[in-house]
PDB file of C-alpha atoms in Angstrom:
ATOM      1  CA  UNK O   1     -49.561  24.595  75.368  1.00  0.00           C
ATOM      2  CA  UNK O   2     -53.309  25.479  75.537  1.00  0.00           C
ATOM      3  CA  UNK O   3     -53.516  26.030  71.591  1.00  0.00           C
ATOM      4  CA  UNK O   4     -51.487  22.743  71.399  1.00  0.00           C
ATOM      5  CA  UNK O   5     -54.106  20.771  73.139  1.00  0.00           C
ATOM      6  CA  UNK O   6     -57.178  22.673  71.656  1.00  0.00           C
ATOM      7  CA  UNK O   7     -55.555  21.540  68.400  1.00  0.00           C
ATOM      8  CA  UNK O   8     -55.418  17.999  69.313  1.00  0.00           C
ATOM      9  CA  UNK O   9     -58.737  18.247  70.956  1.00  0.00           C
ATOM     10  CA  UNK O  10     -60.065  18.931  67.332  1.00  0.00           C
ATOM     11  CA  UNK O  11     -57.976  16.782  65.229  1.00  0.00           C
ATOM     12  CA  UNK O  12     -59.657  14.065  67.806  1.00  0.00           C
ATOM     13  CA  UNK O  13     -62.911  15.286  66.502  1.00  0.00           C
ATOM     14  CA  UNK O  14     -62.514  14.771  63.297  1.00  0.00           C
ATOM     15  CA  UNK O  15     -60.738  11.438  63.498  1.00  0.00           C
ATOM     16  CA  UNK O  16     -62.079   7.946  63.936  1.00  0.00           C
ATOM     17  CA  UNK O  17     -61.597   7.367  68.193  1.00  0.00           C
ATOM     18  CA  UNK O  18     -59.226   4.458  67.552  1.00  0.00           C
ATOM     19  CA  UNK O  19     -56.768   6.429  65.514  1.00  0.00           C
ATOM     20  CA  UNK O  20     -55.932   9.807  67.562  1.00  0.00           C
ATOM     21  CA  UNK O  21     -57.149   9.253  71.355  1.00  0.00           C
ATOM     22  CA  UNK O  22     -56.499  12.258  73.778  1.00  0.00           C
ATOM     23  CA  UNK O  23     -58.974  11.008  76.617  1.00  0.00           C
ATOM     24  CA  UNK O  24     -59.747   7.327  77.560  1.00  0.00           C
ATOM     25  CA  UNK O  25     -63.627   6.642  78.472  1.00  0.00           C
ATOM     26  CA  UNK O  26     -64.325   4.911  81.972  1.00  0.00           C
ATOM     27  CA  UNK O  27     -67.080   4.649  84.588  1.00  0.00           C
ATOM     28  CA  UNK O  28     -64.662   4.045  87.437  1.00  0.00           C
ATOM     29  CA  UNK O  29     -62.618   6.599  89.038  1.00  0.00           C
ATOM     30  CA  UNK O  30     -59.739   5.909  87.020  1.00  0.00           C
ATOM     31  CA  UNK O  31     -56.989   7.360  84.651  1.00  0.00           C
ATOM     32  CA  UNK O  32     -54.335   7.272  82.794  1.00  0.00           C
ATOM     33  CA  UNK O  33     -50.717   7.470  83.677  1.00  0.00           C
ATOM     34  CA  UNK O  34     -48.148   7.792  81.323  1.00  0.00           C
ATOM     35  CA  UNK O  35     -44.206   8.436  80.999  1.00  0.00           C
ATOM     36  CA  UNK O  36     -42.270   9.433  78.589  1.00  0.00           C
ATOM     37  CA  UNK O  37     -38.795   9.606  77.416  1.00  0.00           C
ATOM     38  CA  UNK O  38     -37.500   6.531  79.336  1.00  0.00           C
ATOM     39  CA  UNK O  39     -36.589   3.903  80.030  1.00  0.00           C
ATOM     40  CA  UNK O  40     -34.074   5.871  82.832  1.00  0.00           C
ATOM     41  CA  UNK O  41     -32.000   4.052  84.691  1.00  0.00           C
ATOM     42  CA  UNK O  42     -31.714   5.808  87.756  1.00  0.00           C
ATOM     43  CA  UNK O  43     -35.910   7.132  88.242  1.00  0.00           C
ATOM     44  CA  UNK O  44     -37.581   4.822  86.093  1.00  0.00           C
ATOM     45  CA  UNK O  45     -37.261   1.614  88.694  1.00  0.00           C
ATOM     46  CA  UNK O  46     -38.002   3.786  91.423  1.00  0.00           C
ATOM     47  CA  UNK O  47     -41.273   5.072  89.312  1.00  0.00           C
ATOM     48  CA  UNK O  48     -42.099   1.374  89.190  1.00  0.00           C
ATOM     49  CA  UNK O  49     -41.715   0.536  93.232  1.00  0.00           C
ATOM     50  CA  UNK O  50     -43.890   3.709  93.678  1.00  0.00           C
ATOM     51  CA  UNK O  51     -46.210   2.576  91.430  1.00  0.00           C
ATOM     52  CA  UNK O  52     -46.487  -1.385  92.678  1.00  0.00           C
ATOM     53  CA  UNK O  53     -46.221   0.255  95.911  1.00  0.00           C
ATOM     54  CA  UNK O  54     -49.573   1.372  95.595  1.00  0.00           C
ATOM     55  CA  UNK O  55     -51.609  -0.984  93.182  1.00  0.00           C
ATOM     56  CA  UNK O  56     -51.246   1.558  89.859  1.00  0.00           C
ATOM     57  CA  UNK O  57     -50.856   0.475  86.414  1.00  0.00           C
ATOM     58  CA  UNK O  58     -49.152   2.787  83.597  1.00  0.00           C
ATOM     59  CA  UNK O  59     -48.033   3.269  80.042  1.00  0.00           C
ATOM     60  CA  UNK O  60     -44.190   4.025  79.408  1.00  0.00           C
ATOM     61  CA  UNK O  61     -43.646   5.677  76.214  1.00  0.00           C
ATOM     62  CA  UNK O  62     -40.147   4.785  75.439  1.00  0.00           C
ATOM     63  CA  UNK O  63     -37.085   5.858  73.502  1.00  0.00           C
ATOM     64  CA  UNK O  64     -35.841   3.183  71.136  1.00  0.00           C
ATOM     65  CA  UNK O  65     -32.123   4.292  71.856  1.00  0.00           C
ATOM     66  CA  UNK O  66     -32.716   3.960  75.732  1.00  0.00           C
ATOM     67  CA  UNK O  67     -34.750   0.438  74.903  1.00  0.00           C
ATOM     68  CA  UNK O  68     -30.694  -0.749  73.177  1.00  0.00           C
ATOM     69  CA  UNK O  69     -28.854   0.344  76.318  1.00  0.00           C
ATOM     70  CA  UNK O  70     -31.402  -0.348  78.798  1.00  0.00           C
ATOM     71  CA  UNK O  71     -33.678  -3.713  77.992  1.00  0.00           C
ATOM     72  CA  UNK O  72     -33.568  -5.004  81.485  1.00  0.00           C
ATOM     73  CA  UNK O  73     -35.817  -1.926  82.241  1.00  0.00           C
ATOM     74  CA  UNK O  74     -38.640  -2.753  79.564  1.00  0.00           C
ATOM     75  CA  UNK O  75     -38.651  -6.543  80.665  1.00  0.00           C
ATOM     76  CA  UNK O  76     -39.511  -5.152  83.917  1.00  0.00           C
ATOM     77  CA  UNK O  77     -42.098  -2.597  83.012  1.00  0.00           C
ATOM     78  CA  UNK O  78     -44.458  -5.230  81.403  1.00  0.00           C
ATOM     79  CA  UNK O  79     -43.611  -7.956  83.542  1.00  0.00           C
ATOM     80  CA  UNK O  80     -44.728  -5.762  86.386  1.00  0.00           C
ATOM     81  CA  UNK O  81     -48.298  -5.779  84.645  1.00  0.00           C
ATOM     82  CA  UNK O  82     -47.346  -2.110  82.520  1.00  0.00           C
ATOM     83  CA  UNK O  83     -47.599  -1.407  78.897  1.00  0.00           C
ATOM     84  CA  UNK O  84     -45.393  -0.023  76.802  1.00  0.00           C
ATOM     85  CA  UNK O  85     -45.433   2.417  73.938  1.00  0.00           C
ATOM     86  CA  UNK O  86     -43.638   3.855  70.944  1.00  0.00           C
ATOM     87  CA  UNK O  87     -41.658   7.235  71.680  1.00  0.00           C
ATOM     88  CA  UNK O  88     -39.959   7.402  68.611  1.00  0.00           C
ATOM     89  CA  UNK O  89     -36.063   6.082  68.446  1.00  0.00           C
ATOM     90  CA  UNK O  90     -34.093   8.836  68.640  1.00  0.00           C
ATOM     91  CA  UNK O  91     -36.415  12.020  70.088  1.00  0.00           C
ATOM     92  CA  UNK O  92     -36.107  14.463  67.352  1.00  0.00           C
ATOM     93  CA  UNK O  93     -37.957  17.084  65.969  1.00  0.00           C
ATOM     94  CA  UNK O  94     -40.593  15.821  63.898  1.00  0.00           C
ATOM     95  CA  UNK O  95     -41.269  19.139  62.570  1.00  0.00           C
ATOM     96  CA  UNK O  96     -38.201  19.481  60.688  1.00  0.00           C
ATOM     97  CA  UNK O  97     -37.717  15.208  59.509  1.00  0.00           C
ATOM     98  CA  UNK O  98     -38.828  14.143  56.723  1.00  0.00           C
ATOM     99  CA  UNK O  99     -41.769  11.818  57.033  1.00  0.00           C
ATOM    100  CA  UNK O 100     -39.786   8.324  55.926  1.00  0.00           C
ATOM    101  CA  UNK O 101     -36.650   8.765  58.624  1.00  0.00           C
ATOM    102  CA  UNK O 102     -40.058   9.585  61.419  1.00  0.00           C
ATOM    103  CA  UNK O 103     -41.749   6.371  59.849  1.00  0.00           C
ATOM    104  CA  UNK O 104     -38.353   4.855  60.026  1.00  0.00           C
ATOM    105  CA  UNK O 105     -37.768   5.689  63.735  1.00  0.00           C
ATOM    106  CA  UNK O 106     -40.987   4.134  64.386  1.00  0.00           C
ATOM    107  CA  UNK O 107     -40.663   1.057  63.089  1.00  0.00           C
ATOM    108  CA  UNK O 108     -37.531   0.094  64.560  1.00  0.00           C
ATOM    109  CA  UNK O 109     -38.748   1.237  67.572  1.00  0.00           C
ATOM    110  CA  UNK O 110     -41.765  -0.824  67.317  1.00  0.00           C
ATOM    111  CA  UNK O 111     -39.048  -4.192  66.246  1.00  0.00           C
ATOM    112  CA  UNK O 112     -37.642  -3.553  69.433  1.00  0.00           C
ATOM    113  CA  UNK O 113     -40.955  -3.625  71.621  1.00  0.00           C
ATOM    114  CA  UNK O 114     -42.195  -6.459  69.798  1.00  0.00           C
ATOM    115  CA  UNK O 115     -39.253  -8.584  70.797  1.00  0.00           C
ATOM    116  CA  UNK O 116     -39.802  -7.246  74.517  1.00  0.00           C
ATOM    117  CA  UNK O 117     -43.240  -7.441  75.229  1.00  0.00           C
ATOM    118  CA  UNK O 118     -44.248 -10.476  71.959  1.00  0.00           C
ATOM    119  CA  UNK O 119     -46.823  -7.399  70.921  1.00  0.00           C
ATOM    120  CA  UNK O 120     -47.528  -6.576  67.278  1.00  0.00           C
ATOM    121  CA  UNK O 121     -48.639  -3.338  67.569  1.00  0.00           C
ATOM    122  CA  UNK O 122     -47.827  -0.611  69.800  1.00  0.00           C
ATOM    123  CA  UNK O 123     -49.819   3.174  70.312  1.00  0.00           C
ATOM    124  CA  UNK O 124     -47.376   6.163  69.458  1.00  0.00           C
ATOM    125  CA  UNK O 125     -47.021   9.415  71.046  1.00  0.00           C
ATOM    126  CA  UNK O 126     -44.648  11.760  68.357  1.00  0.00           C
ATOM    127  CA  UNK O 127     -41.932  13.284  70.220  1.00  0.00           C
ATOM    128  CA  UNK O 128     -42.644  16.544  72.201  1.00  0.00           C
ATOM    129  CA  UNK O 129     -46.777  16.275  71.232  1.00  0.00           C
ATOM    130  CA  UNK O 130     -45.368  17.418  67.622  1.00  0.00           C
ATOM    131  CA  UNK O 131     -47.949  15.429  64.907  1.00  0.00           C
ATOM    132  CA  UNK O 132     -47.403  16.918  61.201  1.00  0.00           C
ATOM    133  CA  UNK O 133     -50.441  16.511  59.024  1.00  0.00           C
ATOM    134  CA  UNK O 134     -48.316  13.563  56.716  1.00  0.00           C
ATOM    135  CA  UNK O 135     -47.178  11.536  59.381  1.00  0.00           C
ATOM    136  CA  UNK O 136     -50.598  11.664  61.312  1.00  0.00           C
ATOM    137  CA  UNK O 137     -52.195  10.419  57.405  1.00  0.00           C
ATOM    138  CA  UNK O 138     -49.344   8.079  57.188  1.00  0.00           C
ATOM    139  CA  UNK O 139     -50.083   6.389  60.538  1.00  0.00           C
ATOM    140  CA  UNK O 140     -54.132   6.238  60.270  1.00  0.00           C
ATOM    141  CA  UNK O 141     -53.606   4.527  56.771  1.00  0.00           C
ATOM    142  CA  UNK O 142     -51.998   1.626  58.205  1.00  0.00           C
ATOM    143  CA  UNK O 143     -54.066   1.992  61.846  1.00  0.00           C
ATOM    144  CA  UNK O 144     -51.405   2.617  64.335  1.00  0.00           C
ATOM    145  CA  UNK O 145     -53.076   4.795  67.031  1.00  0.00           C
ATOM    146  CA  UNK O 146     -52.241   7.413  67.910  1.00  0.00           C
ATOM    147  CA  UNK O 147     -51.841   8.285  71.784  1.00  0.00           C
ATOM    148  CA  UNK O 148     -51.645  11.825  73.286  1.00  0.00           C
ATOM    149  CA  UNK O 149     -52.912  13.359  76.704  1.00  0.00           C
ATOM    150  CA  UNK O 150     -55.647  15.398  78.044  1.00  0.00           C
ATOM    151  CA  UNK O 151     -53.888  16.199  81.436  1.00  0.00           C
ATOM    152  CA  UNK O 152     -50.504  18.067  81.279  1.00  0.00           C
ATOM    153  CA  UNK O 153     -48.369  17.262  84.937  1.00  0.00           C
ATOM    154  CA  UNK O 154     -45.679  20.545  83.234  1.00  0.00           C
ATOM    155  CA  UNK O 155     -42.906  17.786  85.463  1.00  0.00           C
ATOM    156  CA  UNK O 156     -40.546  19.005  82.630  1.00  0.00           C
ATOM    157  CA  UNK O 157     -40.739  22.890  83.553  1.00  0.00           C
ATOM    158  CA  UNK O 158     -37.901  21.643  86.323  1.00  0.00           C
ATOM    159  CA  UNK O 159     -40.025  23.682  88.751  1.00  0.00           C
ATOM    160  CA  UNK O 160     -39.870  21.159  91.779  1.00  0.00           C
ATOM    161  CA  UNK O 161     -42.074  18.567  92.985  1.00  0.00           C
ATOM    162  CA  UNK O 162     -43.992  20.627  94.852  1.00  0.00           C
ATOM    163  CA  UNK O 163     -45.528  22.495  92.149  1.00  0.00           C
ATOM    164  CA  UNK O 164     -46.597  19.052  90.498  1.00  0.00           C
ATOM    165  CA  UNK O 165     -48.592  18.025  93.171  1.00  0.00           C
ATOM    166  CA  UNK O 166     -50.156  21.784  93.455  1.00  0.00           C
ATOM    167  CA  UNK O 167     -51.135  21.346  89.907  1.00  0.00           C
ATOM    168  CA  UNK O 168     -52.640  18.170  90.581  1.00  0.00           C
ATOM    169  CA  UNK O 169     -54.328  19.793  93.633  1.00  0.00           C
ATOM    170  CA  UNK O 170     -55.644  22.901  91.841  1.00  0.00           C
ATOM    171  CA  UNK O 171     -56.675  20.789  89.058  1.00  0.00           C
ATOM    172  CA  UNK O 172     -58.380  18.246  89.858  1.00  0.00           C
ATOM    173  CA  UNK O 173     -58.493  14.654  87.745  1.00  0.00           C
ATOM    174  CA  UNK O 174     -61.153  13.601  85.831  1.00  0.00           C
ATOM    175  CA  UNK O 175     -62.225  10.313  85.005  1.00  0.00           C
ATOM    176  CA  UNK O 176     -60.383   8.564  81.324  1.00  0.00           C
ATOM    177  CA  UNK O 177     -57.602  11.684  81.433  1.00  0.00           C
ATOM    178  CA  UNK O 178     -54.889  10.449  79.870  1.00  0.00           C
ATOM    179  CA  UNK O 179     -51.895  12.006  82.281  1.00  0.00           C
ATOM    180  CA  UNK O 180     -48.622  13.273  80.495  1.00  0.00           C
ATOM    181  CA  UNK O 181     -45.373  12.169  83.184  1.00  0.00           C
ATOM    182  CA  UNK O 182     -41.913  11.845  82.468  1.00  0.00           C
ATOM    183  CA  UNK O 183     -39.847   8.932  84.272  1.00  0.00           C
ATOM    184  CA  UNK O 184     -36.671  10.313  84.308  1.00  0.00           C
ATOM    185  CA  UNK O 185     -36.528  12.942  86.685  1.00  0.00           C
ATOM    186  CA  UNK O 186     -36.378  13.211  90.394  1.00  0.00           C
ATOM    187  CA  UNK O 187     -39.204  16.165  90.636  1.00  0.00           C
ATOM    188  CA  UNK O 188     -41.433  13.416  89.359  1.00  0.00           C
ATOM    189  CA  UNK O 189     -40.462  10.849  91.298  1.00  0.00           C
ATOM    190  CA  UNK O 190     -41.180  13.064  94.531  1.00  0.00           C
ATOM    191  CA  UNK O 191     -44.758  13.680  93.242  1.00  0.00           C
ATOM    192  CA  UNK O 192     -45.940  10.402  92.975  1.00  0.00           C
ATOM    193  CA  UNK O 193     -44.946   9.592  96.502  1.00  0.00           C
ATOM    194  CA  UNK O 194     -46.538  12.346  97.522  1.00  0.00           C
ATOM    195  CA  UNK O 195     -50.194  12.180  95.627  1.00  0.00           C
ATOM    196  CA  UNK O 196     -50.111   8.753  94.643  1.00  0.00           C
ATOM    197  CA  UNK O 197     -51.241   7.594  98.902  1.00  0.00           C
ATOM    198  CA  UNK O 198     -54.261  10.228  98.932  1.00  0.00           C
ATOM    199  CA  UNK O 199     -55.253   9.279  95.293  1.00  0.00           C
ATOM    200  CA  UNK O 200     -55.597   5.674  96.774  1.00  0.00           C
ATOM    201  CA  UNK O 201     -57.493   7.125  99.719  1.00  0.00           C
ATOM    202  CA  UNK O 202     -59.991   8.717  97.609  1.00  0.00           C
ATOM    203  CA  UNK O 203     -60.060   5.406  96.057  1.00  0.00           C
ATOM    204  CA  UNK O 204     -58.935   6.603  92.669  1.00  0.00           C
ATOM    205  CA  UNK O 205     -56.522   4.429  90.445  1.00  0.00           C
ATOM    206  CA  UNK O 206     -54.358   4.405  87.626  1.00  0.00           C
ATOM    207  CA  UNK O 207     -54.553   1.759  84.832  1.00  0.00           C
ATOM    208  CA  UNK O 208     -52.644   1.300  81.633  1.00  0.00           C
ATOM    209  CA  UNK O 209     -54.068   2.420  78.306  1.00  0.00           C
ATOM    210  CA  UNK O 210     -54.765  -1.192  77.095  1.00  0.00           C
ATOM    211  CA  UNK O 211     -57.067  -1.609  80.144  1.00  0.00           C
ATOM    212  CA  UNK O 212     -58.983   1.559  78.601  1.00  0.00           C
ATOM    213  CA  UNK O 213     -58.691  -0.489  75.055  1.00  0.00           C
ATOM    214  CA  UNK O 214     -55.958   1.865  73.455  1.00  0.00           C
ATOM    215  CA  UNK O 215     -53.165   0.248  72.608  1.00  0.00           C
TER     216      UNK O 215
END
């Protein structure tokens, strides 16, 4: 994971900041939370009450096929003041598709969100952080950015709860990091109840990517 991010750290580098982004820029004590692989219909409304809950704002990247069998869910993301993003349709491994079925994928995803949220364009995150050198040139040509994280939560490693919030405690935030979630699991879930109250405290936030002007 650590060459992974060093590798997107540099691509970042050499790329215009509107095209790849891996850390938002902020003078408030504020970042970036964002989920992927939903919409979920069991976690992902109960991501949202924790959220409203306590004043956040976040960035969903969604599946197209879960945006067919699950619309309700979008309408309510951005009606409830969240953005949404491109996930690809189907989750597959970009490293083995050829680049017009991933180009594919992303358009109709990005039909879909337009006729939920009225939005022309949309930031994409490639499935599983996996950018090929053609589709990242494909997508810069035409200016679709390009959204990935700085901060890694690991809520997929199925390791509980408690070891997101210890990762969260052990490393601390920094201002603009762009947080990687996931919205359809319970270990998740139990984390944000848990750090979302003390990051209030500290008076510490969460806004959606378009508030950082990504999107």
């Amino acid at each position: 994971m650590k060459a992974i991010g060093s590798a997107k750290r540099l691509l970042s580098g050499l790329l215009p900041r509107s095209w790849l982004v891996t850390k938002a820029k902020i003078d408030l004590n504020a970042v970036a939370l964002t989920f992927d692989d939903g919409p979920h219909p069991e976690f992902t409304p109960q991501v949202l009450a924790a959220l409203a809950k306590h004043g956040m704002k976040a960035t969903f990247f969604v599946i197209g096929e879960n945006l067919v069998k699950y619309p309700e869910l979008a309408h309510q993301i951005v009606r409830e003041g969240h953005q949404l993003g491109n996930h690809s349709y189907f989750h597959r491994d970009y490293k083995n598709l050829p680049l017009a079925q991933q180009i594919a994928e992303i358009d109709r995803t990005d039909a879909l969100l337009t006729d939920i949220d009225g939005l022309a364009n949309h930031t994409f995150r490639p499935p599983r952080g996996e950018l090929p050198p053609s589709l990242l040139m494909a997508l810069v040509r035409r200016g679709q950015t390009i959204t990935m994280w700085s901060y890694d939560s690991l809520d997929y490693q199925d390791n509980g709860a408690a070891s997101i919030v210890k990762r969260f405690t052990e490393n601390p935030l920094q201002r603009g990091e762009i947080v990687l979630m996931h919205d359809d699991n319970r270990h998740t879930l139990k984390a944000l109840e848990d750090f979302l109250p003390a990051w209030k405290e500290r008076g510490w936030s969460s806004l959606s990517l378009s508030a950082f002007g990504i999107g």
